[in-house]
PDB file of C-alpha atoms in Angstrom:
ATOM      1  CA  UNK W   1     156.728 140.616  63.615  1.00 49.00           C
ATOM      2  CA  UNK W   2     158.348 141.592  66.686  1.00 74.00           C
ATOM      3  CA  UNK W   3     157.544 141.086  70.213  1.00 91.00           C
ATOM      4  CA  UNK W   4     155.967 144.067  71.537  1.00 94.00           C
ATOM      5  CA  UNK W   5     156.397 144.856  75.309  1.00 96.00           C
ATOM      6  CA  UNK W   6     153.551 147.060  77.708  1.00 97.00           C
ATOM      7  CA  UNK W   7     155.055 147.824  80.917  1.00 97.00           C
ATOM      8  CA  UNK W   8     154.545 150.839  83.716  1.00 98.00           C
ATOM      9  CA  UNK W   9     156.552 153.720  82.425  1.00 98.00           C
ATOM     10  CA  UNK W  10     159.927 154.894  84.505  1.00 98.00           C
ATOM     11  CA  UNK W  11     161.343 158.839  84.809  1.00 98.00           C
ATOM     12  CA  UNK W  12     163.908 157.373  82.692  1.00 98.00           C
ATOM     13  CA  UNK W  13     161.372 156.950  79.496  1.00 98.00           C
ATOM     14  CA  UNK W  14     159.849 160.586  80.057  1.00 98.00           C
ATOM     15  CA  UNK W  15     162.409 161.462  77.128  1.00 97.00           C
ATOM     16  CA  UNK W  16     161.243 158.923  74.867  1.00 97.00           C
ATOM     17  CA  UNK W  17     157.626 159.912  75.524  1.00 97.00           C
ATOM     18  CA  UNK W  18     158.308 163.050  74.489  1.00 97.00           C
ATOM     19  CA  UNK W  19     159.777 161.913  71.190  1.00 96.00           C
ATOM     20  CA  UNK W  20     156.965 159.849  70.638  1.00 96.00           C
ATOM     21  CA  UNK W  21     154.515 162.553  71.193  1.00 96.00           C
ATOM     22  CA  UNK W  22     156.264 165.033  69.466  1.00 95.00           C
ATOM     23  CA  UNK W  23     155.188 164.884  66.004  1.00 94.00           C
ATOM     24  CA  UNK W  24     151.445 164.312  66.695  1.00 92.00           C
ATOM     25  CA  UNK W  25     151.954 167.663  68.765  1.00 90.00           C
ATOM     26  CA  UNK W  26     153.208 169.143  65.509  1.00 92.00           C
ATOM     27  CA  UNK W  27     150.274 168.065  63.546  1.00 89.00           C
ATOM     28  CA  UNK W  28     147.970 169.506  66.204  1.00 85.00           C
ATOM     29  CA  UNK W  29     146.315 165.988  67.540  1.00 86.00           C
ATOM     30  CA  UNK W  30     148.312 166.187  70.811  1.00 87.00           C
ATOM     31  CA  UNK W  31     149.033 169.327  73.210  1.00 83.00           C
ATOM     32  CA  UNK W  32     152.064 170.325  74.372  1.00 86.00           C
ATOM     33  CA  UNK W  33     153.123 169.303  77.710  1.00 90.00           C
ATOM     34  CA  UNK W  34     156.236 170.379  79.904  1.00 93.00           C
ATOM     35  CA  UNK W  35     159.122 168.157  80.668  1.00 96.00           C
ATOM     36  CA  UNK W  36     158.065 168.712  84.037  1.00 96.00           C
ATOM     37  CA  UNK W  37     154.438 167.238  83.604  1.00 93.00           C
ATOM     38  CA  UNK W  38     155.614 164.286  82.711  1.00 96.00           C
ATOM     39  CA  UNK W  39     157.624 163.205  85.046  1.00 97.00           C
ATOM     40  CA  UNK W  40     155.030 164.771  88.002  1.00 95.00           C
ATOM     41  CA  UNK W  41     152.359 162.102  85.717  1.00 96.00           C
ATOM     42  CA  UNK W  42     154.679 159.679  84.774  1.00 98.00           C
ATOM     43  CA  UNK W  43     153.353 156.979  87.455  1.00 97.00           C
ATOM     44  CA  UNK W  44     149.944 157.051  84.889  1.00 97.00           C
ATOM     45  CA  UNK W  45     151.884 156.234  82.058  1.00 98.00           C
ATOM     46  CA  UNK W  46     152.098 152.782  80.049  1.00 98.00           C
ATOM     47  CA  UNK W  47     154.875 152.220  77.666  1.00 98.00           C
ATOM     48  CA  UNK W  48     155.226 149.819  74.920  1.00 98.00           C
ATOM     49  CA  UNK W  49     158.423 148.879  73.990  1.00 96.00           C
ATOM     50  CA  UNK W  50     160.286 146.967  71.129  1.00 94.00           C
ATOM     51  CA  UNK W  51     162.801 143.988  71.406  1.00 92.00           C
ATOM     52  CA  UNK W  52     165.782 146.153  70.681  1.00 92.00           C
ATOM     53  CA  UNK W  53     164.300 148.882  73.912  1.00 92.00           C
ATOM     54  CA  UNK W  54     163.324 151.519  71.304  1.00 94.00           C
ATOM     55  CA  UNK W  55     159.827 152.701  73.158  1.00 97.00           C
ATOM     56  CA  UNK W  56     156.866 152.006  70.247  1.00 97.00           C
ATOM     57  CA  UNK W  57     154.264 153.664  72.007  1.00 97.00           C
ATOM     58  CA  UNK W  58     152.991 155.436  75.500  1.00 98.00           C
ATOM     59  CA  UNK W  59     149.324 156.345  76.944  1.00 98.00           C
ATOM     60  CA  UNK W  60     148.393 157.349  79.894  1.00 98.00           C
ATOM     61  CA  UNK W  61     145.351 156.945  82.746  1.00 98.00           C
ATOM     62  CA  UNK W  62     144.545 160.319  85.012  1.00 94.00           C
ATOM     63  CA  UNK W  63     141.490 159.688  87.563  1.00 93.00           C
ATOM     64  CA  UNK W  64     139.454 162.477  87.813  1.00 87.00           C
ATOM     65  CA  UNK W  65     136.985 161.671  90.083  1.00 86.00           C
ATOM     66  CA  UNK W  66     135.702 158.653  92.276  1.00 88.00           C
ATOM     67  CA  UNK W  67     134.089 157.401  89.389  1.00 89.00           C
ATOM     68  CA  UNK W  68     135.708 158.807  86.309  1.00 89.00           C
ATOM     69  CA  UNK W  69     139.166 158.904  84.551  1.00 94.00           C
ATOM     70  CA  UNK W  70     140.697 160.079  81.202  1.00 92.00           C
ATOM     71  CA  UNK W  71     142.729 158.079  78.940  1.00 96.00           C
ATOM     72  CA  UNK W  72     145.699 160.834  77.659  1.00 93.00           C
ATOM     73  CA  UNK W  73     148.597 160.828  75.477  1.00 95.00           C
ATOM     74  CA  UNK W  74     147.716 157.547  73.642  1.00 96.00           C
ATOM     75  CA  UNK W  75     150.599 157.815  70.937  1.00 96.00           C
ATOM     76  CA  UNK W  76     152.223 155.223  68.693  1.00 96.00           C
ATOM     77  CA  UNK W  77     155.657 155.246  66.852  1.00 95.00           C
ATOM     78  CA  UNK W  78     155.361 155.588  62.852  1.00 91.00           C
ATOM     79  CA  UNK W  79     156.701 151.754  62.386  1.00 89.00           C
ATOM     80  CA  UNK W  80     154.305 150.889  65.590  1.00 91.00           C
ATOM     81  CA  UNK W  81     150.687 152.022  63.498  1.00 89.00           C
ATOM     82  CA  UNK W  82     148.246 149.239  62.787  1.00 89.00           C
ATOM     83  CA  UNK W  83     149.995 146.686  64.504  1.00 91.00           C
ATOM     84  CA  UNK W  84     147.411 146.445  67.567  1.00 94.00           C
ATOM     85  CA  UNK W  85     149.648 148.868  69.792  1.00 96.00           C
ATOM     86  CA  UNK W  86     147.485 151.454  70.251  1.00 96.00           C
ATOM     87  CA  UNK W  87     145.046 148.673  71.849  1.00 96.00           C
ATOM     88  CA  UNK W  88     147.364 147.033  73.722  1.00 96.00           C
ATOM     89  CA  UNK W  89     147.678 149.806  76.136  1.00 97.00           C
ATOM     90  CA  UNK W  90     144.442 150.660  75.814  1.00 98.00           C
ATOM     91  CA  UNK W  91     143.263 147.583  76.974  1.00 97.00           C
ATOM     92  CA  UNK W  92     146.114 147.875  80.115  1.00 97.00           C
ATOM     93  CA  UNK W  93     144.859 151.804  80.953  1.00 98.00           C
ATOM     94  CA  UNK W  94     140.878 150.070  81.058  1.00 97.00           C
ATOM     95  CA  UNK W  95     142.585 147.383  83.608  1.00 96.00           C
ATOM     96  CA  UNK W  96     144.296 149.680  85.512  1.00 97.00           C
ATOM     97  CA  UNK W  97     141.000 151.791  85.749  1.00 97.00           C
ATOM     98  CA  UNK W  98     138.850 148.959  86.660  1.00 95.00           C
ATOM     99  CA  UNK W  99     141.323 147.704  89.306  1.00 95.00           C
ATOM    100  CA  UNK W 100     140.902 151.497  90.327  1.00 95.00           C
ATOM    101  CA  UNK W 101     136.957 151.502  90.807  1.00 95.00           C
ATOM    102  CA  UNK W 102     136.228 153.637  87.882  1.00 94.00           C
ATOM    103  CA  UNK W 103     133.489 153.321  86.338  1.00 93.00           C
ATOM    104  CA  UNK W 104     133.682 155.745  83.599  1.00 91.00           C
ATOM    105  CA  UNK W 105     137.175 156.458  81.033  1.00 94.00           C
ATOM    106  CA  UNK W 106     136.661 159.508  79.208  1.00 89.00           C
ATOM    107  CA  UNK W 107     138.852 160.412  76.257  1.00 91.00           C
ATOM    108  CA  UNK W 108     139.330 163.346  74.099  1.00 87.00           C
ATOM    109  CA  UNK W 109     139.954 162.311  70.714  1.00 90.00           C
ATOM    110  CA  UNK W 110     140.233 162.956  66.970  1.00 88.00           C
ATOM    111  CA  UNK W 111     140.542 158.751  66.589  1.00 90.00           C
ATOM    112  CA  UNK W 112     136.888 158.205  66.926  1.00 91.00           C
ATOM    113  CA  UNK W 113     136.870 155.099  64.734  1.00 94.00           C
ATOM    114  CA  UNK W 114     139.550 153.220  66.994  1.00 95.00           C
ATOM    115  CA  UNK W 115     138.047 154.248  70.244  1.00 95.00           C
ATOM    116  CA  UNK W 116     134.382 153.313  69.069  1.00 96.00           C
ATOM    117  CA  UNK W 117     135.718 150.072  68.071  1.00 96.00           C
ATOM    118  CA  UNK W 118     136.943 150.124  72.037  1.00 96.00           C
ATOM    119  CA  UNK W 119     133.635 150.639  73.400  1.00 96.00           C
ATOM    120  CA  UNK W 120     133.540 154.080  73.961  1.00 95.00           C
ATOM    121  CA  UNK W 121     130.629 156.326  72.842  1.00 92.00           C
ATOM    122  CA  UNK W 122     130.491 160.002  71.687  1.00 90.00           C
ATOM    123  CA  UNK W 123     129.373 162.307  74.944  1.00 81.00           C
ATOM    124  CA  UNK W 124     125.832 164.080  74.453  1.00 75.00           C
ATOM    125  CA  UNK W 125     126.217 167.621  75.708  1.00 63.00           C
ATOM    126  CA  UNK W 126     127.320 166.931  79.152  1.00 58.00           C
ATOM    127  CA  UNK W 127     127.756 163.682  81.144  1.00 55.00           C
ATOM    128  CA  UNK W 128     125.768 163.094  83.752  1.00 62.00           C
ATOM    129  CA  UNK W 129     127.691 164.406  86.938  1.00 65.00           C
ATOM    130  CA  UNK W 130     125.604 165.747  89.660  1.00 65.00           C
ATOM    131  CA  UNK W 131     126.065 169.418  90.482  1.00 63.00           C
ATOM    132  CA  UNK W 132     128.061 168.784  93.558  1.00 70.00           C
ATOM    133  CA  UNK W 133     130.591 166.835  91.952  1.00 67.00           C
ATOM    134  CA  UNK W 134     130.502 169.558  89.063  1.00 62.00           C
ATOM    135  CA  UNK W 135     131.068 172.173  91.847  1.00 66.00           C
ATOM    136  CA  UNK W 136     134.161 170.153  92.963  1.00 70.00           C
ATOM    137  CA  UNK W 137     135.660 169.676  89.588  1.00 67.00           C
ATOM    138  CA  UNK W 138     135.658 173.156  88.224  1.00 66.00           C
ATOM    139  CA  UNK W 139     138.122 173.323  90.981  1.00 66.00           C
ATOM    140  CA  UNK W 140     140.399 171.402  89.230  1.00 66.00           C
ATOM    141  CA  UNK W 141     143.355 172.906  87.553  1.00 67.00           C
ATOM    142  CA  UNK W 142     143.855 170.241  85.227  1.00 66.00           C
ATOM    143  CA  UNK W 143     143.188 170.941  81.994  1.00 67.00           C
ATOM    144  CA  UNK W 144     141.634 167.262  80.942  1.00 65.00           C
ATOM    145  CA  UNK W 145     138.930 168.115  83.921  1.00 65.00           C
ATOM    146  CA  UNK W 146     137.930 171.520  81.721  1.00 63.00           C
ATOM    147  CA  UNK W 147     137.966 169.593  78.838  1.00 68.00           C
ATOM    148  CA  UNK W 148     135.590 166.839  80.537  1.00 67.00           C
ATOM    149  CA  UNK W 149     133.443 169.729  81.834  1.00 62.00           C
ATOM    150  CA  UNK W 150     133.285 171.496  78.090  1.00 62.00           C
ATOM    151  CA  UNK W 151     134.690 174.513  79.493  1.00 58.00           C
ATOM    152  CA  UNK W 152     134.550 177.170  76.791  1.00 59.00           C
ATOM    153  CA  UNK W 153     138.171 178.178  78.442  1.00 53.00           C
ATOM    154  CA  UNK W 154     139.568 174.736  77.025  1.00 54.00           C
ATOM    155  CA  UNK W 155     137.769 174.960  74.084  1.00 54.00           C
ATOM    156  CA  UNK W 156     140.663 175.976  71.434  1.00 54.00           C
ATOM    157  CA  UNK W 157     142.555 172.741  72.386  1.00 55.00           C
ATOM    158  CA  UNK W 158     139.628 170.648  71.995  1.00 53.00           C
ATOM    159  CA  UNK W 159     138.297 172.241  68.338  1.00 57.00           C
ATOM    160  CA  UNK W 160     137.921 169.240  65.793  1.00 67.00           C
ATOM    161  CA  UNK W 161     138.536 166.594  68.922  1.00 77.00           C
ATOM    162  CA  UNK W 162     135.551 164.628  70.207  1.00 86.00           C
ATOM    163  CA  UNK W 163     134.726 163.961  73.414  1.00 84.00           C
ATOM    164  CA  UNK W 164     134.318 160.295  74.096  1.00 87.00           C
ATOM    165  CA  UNK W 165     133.314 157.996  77.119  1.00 88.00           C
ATOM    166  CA  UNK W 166     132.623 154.019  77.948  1.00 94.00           C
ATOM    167  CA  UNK W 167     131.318 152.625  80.476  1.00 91.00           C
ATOM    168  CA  UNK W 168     133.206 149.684  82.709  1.00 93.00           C
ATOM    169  CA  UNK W 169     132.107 147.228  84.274  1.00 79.00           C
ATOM    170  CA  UNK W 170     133.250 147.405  87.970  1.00 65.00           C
ATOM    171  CA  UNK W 171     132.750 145.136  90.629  1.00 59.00           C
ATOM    172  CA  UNK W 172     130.898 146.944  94.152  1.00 55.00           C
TER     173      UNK W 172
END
């Protein structure tokens, strides 16, 4: 088996992401993004990459709040599936949100079997966020926050996805 690199993505992969993402967008598991959005985001963005440079896989981290981010965009190449990819960067977006003081990663999934087996847990109704912190997020023009929030404006992306969350353990 090959070696299989994780490193931060550069603007120069945002093309590759893209390619990877593509046909999960096509089979309705990913949205859509601009070009543009990825390159404003791509400083949240892990790659994985293959001995020959061919990029096997991308995911991303987006904080949301002091407490609380969402893993996004957590794609793998065809070839890449079932070879531990997918939980490679996983494991590097959890890092990165620990060393961040989050406490909370929320995903929005239809892979409920790979994240459980991550530690993350189906979300009851609605997370408990305080109604000042709610206040401030419906703010938010990102659509990952609405999707967090259950937002019925949000809801036709997230019909058939589950909403996910695990808790980290943070040092004060």
């Amino acid at each position: 088996m090959e070696k299989i690199s994780i490193r931060p993505a550069r603007t120069t992969d945002v093309q590759g992401i893209k390619a990877l993402v593509a046909p999960l967008v096509q089979e309705n598991i990913l949205i859509t993004k601009d070009t543009v959005t990825y390159y404003e985001n791509i400083q949240e963005f892990v790659v994985a990459q293959d001995e020959s440079g061919d990029l096997v896989g991308c995911g991303a981290l987006h904080v949301m709040w002091e407490d609380l981010a969402e893993v996004r965009t957590l794609a793998t190449s065809a070839k890449a599936r079932g070879r531990g990819v997918g939980r490679r960067m996983l494991e590097v977006l959890i890092q990165r949100a620990e060393g961040l003081g989050v406490s909370r990663v929320f995903c929005l999934t239809f892979e409920v079997e790979f994240f459980s087996a991550h530690g993350f847990e189906v979300m009851e109704n609605q997370e408990s966020i305080g109604p000042d912190v709610f206040a401030e997020l419906l703010r938010s023009h990102d659509e990952g926050v609405a999707e967090f929030l259950d937002l019925a404006r949000v809801k036709p992306n997230t019909l058939g996805n589950t909403r996910m969350i695990r808790q980290l353990h943070v040092a004060g």
